[in-house]
Short mmCIF file of C-alpha atoms in Angstrom, two decimals:
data_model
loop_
_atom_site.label_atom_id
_atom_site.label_comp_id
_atom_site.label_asym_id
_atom_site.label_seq_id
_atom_site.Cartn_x
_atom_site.Cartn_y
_atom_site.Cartn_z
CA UNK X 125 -10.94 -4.71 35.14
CA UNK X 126 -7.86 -2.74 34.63
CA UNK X 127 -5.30 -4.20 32.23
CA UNK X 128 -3.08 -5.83 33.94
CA UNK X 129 0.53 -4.41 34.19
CA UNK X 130 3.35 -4.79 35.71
CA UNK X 131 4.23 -1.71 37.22
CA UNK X 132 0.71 0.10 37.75
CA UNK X 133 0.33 -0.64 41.46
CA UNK X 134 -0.46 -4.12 40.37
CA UNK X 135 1.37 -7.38 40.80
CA UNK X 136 2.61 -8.99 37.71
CA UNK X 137 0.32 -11.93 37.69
CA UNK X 138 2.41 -15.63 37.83
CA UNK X 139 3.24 -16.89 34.53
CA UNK X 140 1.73 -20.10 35.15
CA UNK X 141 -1.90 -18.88 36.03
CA UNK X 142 -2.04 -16.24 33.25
CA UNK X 143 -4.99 -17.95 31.61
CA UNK X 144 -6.54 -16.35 34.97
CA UNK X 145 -5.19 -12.87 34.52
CA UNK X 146 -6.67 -13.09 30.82
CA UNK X 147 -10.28 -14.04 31.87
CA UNK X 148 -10.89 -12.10 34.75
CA UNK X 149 -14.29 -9.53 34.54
CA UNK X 150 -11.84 -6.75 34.55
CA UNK X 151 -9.65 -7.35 31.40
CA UNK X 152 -12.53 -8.53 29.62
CA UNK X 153 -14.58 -5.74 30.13
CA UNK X 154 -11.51 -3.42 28.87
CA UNK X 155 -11.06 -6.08 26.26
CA UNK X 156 -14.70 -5.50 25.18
CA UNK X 157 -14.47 -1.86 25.30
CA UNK X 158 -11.65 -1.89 22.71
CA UNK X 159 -13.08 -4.27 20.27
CA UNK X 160 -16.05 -2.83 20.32
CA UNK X 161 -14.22 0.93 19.74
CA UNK X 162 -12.31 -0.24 16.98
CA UNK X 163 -15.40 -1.93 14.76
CA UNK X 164 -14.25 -3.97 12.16
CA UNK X 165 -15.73 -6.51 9.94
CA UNK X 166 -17.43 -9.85 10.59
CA UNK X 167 -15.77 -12.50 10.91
CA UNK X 168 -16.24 -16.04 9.14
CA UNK X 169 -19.85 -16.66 11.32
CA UNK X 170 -21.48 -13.44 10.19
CA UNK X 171 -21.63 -12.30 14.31
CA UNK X 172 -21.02 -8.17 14.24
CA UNK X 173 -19.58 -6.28 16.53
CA UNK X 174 -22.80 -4.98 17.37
CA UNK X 175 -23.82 -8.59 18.40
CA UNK X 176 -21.36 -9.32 20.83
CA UNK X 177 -22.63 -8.26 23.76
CA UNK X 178 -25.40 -10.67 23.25
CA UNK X 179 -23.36 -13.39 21.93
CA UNK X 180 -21.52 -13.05 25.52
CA UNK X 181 -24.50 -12.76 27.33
CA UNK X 182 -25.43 -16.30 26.10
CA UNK X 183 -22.36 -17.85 25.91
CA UNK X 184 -19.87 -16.46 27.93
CA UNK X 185 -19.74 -18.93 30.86
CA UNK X 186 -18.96 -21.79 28.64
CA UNK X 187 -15.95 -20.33 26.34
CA UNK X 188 -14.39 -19.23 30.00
CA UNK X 189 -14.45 -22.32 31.24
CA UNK X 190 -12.76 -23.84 27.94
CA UNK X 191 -10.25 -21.33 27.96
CA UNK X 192 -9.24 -22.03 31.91
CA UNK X 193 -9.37 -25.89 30.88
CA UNK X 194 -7.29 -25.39 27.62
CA UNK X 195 -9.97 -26.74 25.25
CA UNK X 196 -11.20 -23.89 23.35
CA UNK X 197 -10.45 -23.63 19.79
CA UNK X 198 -10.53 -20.82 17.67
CA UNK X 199 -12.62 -20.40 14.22
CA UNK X 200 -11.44 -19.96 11.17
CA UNK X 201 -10.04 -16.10 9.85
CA UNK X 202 -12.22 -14.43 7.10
CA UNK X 203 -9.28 -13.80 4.28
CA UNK X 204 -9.45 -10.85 2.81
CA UNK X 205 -7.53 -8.34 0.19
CA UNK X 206 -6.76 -5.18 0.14
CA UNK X 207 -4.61 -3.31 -2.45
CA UNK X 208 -0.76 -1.78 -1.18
CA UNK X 209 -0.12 1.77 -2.02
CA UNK X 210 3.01 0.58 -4.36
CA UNK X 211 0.79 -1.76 -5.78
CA UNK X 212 -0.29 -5.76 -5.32
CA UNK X 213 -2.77 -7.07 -2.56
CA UNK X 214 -2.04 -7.62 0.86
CA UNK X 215 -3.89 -10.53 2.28
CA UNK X 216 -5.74 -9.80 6.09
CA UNK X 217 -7.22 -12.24 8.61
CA UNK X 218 -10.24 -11.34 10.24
CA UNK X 219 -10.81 -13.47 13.16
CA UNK X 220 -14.43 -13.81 14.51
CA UNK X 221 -15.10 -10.88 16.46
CA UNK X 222 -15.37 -13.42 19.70
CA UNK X 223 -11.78 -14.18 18.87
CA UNK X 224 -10.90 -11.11 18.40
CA UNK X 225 -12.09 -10.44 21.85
CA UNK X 226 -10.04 -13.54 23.30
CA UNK X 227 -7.14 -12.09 21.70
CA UNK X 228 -7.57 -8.62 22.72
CA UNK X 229 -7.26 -9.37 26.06
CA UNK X 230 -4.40 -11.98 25.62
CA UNK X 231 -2.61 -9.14 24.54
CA UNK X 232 -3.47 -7.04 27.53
CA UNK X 233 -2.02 -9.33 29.79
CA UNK X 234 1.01 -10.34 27.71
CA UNK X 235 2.20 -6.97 26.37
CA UNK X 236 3.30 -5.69 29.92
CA UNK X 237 4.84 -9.68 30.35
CA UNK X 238 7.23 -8.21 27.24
CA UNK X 239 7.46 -4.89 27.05
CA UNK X 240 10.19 -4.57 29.32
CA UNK X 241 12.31 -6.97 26.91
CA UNK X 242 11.85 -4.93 23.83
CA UNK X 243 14.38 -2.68 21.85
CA UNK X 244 14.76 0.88 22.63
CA UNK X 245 14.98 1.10 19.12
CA UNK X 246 11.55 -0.46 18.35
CA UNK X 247 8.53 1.98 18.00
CA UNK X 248 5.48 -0.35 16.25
CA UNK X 249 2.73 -1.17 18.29
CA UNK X 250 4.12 -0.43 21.81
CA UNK X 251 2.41 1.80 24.42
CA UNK X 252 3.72 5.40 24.76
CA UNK X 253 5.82 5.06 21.19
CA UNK X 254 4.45 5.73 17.66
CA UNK X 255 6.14 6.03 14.07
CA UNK X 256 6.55 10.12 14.21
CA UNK X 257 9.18 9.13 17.36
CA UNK X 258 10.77 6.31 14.95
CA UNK X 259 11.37 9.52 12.39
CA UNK X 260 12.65 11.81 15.29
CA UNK X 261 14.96 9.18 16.35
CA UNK X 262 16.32 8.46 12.57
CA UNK X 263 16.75 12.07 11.96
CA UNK X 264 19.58 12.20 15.07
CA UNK X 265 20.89 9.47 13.33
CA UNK X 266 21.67 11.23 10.38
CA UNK X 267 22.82 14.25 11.91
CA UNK X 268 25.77 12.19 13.64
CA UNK X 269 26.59 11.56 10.16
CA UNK X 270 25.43 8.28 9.22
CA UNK X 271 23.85 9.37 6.02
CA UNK X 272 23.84 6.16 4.59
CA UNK X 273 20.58 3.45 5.39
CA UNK X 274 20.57 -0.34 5.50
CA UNK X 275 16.95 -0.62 4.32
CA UNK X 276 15.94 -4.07 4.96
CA UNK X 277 12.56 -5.21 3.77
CA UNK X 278 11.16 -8.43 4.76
CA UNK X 279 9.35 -10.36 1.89
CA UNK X 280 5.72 -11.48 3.11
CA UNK X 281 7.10 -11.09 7.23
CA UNK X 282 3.98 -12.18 8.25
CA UNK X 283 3.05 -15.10 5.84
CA UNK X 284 6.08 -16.65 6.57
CA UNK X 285 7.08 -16.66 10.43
CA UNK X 286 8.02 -20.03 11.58
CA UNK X 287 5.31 -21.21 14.10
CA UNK X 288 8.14 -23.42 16.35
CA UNK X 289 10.50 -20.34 16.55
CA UNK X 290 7.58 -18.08 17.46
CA UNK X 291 6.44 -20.15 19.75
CA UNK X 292 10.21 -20.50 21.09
CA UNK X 293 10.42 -17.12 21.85
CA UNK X 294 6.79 -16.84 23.68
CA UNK X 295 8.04 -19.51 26.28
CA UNK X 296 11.36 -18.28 27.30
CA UNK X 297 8.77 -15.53 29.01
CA UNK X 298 4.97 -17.78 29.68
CA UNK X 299 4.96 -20.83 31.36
CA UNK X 300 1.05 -21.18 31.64
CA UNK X 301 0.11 -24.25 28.77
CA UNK X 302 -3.02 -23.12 28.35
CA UNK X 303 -1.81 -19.95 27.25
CA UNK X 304 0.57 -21.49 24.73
CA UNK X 305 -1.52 -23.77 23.50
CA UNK X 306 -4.29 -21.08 22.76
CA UNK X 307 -1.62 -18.90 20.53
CA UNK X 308 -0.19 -21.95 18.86
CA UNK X 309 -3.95 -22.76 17.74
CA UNK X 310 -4.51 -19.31 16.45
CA UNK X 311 -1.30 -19.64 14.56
CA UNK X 312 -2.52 -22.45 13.30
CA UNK X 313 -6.44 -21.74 12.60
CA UNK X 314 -7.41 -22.31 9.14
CA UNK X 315 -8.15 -19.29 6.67
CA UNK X 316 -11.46 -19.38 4.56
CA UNK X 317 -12.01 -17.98 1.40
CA UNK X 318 -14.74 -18.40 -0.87
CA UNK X 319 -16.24 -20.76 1.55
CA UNK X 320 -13.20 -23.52 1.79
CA UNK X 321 -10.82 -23.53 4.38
CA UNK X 322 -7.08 -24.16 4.50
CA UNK X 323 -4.62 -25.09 7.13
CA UNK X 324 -1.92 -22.58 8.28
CA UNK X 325 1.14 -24.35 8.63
CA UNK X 326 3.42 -20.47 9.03
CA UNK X 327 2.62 -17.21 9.39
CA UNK X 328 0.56 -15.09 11.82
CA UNK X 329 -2.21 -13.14 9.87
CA UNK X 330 -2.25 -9.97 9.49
CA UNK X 331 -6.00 -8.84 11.06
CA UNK X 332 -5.56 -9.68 14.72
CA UNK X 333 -4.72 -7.99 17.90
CA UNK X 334 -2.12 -10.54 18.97
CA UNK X 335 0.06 -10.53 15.46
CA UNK X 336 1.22 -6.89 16.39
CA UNK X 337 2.70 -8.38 19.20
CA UNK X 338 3.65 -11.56 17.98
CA UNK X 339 5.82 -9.92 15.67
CA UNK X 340 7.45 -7.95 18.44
CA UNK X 341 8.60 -10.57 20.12
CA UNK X 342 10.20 -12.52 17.25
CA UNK X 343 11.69 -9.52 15.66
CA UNK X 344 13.24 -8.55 19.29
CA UNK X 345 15.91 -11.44 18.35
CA UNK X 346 16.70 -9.11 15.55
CA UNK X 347 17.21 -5.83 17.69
CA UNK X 348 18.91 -7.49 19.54
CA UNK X 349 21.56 -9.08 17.21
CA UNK X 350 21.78 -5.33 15.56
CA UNK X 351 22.05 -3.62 19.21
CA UNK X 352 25.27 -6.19 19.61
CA UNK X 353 26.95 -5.25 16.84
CA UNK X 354 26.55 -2.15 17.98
CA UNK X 355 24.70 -0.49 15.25
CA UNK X 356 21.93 2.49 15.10
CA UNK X 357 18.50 1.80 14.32
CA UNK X 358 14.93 1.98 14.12
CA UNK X 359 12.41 -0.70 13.81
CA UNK X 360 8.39 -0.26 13.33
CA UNK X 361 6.90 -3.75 12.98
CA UNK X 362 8.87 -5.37 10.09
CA UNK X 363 10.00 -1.81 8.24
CA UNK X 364 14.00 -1.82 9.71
CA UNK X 365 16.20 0.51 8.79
CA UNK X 366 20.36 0.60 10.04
CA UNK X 367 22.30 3.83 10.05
CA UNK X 368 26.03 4.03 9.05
CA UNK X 369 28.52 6.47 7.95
CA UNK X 370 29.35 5.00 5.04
CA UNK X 371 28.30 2.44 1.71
CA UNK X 372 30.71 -0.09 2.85
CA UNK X 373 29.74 -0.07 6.25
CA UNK X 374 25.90 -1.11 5.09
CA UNK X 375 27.10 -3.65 2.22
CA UNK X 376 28.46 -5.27 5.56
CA UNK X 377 25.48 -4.86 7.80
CA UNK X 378 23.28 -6.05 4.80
CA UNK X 379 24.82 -9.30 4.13
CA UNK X 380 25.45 -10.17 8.02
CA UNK X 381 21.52 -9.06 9.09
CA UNK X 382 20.58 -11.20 5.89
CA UNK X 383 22.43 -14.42 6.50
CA UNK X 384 21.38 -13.32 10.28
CA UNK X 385 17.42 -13.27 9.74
CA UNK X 386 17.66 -16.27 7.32
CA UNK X 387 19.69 -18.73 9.75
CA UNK X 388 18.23 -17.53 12.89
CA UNK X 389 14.86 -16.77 12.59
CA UNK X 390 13.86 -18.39 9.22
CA UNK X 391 12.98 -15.23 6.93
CA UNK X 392 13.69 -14.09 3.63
CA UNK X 393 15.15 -10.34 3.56
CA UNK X 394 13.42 -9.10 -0.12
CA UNK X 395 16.15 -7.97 -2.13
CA UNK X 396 14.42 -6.15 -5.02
CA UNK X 397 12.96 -3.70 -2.47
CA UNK X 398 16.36 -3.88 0.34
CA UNK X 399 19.05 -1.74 -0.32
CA UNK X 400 21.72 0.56 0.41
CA UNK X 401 21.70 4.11 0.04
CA UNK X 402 21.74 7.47 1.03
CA UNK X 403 18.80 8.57 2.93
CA UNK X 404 17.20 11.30 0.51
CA UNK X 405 17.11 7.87 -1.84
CA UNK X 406 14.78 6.08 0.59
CA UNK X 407 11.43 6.82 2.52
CA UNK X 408 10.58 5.25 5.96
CA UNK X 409 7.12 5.44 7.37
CA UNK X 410 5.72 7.79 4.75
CA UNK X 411 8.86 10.69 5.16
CA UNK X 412 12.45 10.62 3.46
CA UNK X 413 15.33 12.13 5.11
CA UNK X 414 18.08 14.78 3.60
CA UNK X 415 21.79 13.63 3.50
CA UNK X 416 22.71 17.21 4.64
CA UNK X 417 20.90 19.53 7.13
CA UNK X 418 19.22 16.79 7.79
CA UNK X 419 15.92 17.64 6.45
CA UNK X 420 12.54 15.73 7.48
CA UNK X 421 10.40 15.43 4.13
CA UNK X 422 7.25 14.11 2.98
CA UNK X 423 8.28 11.22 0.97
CA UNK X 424 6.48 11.64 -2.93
CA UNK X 425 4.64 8.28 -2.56
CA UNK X 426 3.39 9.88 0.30
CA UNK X 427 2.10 13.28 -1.92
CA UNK X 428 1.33 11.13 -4.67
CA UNK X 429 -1.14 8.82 -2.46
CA UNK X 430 -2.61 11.70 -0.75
CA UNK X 431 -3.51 13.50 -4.04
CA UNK X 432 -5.09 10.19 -5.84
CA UNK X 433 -6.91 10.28 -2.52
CA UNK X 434 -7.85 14.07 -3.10
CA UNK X 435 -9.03 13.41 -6.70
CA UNK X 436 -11.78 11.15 -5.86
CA UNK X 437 -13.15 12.81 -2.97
CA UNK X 438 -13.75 15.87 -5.57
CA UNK X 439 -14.86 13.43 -8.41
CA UNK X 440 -17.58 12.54 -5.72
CA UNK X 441 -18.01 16.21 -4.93
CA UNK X 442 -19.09 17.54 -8.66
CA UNK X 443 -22.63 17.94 -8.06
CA UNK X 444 -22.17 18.68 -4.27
CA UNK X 445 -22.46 22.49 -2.83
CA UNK X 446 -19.28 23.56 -1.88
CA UNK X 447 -19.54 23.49 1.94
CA UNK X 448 -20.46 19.76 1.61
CA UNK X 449 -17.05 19.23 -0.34
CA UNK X 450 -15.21 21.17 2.09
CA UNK X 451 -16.78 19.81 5.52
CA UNK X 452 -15.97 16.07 3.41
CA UNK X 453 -12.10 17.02 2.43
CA UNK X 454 -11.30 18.72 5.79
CA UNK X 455 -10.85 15.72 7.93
CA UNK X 456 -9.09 14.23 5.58
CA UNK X 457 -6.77 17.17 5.32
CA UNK X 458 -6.25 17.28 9.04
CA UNK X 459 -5.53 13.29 9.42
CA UNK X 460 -3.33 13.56 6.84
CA UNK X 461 -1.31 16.44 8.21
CA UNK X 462 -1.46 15.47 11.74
CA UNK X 463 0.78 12.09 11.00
CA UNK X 464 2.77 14.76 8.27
CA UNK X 465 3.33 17.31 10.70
CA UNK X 466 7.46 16.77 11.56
CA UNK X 467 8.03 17.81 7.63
CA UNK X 468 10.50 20.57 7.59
CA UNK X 469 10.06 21.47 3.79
CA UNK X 470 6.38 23.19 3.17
CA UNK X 471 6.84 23.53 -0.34
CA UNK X 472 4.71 20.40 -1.19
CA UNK X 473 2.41 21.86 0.91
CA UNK X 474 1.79 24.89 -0.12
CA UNK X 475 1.87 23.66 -3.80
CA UNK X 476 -1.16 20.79 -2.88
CA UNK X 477 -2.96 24.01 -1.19
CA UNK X 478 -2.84 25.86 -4.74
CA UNK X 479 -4.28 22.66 -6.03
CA UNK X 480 -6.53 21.88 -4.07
CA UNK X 481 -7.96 25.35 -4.32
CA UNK X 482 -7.83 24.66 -8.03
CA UNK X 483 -9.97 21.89 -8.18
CA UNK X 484 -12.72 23.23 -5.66
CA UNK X 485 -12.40 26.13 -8.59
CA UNK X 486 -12.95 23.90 -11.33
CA UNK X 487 -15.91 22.41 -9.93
CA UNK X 488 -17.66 25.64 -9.24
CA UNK X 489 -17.14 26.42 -12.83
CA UNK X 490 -18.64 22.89 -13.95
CA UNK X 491 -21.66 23.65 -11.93
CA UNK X 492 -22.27 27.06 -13.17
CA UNK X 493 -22.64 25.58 -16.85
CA UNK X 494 -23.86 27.93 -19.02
CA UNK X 495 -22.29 31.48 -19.98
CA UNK X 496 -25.09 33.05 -18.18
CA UNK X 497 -25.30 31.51 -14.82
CA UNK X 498 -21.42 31.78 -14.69
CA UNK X 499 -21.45 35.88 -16.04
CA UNK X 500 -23.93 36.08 -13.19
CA UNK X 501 -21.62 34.09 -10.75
CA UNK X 502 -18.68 36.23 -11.12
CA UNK X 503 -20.33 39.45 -10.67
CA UNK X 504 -21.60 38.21 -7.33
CA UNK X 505 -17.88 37.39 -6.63
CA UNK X 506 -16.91 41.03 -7.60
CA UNK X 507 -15.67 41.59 -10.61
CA UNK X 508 -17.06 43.79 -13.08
CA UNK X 509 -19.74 43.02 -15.71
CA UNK X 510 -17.65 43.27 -18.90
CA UNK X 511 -14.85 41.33 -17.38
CA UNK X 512 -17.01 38.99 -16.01
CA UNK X 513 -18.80 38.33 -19.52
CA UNK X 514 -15.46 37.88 -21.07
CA UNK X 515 -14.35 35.47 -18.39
CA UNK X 516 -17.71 33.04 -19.11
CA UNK X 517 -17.32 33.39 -22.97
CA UNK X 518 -13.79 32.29 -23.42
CA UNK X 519 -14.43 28.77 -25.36
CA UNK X 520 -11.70 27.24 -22.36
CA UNK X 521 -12.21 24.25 -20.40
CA UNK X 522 -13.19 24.43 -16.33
CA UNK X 523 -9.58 23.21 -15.38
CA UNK X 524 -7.76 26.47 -17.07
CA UNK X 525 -10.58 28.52 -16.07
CA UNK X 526 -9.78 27.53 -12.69
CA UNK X 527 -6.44 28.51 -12.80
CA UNK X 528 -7.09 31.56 -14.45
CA UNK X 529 -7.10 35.23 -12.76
CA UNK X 530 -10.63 35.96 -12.90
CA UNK X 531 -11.47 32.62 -11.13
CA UNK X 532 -8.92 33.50 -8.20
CA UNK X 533 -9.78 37.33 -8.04
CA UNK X 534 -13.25 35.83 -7.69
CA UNK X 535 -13.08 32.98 -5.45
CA UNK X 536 -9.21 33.92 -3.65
CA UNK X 537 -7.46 32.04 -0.96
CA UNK X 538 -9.87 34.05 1.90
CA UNK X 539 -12.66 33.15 0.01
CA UNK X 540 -12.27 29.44 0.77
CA UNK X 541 -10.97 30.31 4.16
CA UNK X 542 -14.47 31.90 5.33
CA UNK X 543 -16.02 29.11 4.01
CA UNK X 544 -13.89 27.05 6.27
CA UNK X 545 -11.43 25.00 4.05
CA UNK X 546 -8.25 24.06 6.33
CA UNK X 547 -4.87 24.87 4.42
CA UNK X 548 -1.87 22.17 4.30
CA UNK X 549 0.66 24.76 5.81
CA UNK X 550 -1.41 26.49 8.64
CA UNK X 551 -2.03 22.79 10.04
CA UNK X 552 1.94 21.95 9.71
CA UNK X 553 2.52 25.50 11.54
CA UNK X 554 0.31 24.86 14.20
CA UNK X 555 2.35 24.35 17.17
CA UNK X 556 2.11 20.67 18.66
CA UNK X 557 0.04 19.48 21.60
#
């Protein structure tokens, strides 16, 4: 079916028979679609994406009918780690992908229930918005002159939010029971790892397609209490930042948003990684914004992520022909720079383009080996015999070698362009679609 929404040409389906909405062949055919685009692991019973269809085929009929009688109950989430950028694990859920199904098409029916309620301001997981709008939107912030940022971090949002309060908010919009009583139990479903399981008694786990908007709608108390004090921000998921003109406006917002999130809604602002300062002194989503101009920047955890990144992709490429490195860095390049592309400073890039040139030097001078095969190397590049012997019999290693002149008179920036390495700064001049 379509997904349902409520001003596509199709009626907003009553909030007591949502349950019906959810199920219909329609939304779950949609529903499918998506899960099955976005992959993803297995799930606590093994079952693959790849086996669903199958796993519907046979049992399909049955899990409908307990969902439209309010008896199904969800399986246990898969827990799994994976490391942060800055460090530490973060912990994941990953439901069954049968539940993952259910919930994918839960949220197709609730999202347009909600969207309508939700912040301006908010730009995480909502149709139409994305986090390159969030930095658009902070930048016009700054430029009114609130140069200073109320950067409020929320320690472990989504191990700790408050089931009852949750919940709270879900029924001021969805009357159906059934429908409440299936997100309470996946709230609630236990989390196995290394083969036990243990209850959930907070928290919505990160791995789902219904936490996204779960956190939505709790965090839309926050907008909200920020929109009435009549304050400028920008939300994406739990990363919140407040703009103000000046340090003792944000002491104020801090302490008031703090006692705020902790009274109201039950979490704990972190305040080793909350502060207040001046925008060049924090990133958000990636970038970091100039006090004056203002300036949109790559934020250096950003560049220093991207080249750890970089640097095994070539440690995998040493004994690779070059066109295989280059056809493996490329997309990465391009992904990279297409969320990257509202920098206004192209320094960085144009200094990771010299590197990155470097390296794919370096390598070619590891593979050529001995003085020989690289004498006979460099004349096929173009330069001339005794310059070319001089160049292999130097005694240096490959990385100065690949910084050196006779590496880039041999192998120069076209060189790498005709054998179809993108460049950092071309992609960020590249006009947008």
């Amino acid at each position: 079916m379509d997904v349902v929404t409520v001003d596509g040409g199709q009626t907003k389906p009553e909030m007591q028979t949502l349950m019906e909405a959810v199920v219909t062949p329609s939304n779950m055919r949609a529903a499918y679609r998506r899960v099955k685009q976005n992959r993803g692991a297995a799930g606590v019973d093994g079952v693959t994406t790849e086996d669903l269809g199958e796993k519907l085929r046979q049992h399909w009929p049955v899990i409908k009918e307990k969902l439209l009688t309010g008896t199904y109950i969800p399986q246990s989430v898969r827990r799994v780690e994976i490391p942060k950028p800055q460090g530490g694990v973060r912990a994941l859920g990953i439901p069954t992908v049968m539940d993952r199904l259910i919930q994918q098409a839960l949220n197709q029916v609730l999202q347009p229930v909600f969207e309508p309620g939700f912040s301006d301001s908010s730009f995480g997981f909502r149709p139409q918005r994305s986090a390159l709008q969030a930095i658009e939107r902070a930048q016009a912030y700054v430029a009114e002159g609130k140069t200073w940022v109320v950067d409020l971090d929320l320690e472990a949002f989504f191990d700790r939010v408050n089931h009852d309060i949750l919940m709270s908010r879900v029924a001021r919009k969805v009357e159906d029971k059934r429908v409440l009583k299936l997100i309470r139990r996946y709230l609630e479903a236990g989390v196995m790892e290394g083969g036990v399981v243990s209850l959930r008694e907070e928290g919505t786990p990160q791995g789902g397609p219904l936490s996204p908007l779960l956190s939505n709608i709790l965090l839309t108390d926050l907008d909200q209490e920020i929109e009435k004090r009549g304050l400028s921000f920008c939300r994406y998921a739990d990363d919140c930042n407040v703009y103000v003109k000046t340090q003792a406006s944000g002491e104020r917002v801090m302490a008031g948003l703090t006692q705020f999130l902790e009274k109201r809604l039950k979490l704990k602002v972190n305040t080793t990684k909350s502060a207040v300062a001046k925008t060049s002194q924090r990133k958000f989503l990636g970038y970091t914004l100039s006090a004056h101009a203002p300036q949109i920047r790559i934020a250096t955890p950003s560049l220093h992520r991207m080249t750890a990144k970089l640097k095994v992709l070539f440690r995998q490429g040493r004994g690779r022909n070059l066109l295989a490195i280059i056809a493996a860095l490329n997309p990465v390049l391009r992904g990279w720079m297409g969320y990257f592309r509202l920098t206004q400073s192209r320094t960085p890039l144009e200094k990771l383009d010299v590197w990155i040139r470097r390296r794919l030097r370096c390598i070619l001078w590891r593979q050529w080996k001995r003085p020989r095969t690289r004498i006979q190397a460099l004349i096929g590049l173009g330069l001339d015999e005794v310059r070319a012997w001089k160049s292999a019999n130097n005694g240096r290693g490959p990385w100065w070698n690949a910084g050196a002149l006779h590496m880039r008179h041999a192998c120069p920036n076209a060189f790498f362009s005709r054998l179809g390495l993108l460049s950092l700064v071309a992609l960020c001049l590249q006009p947008r679609s």
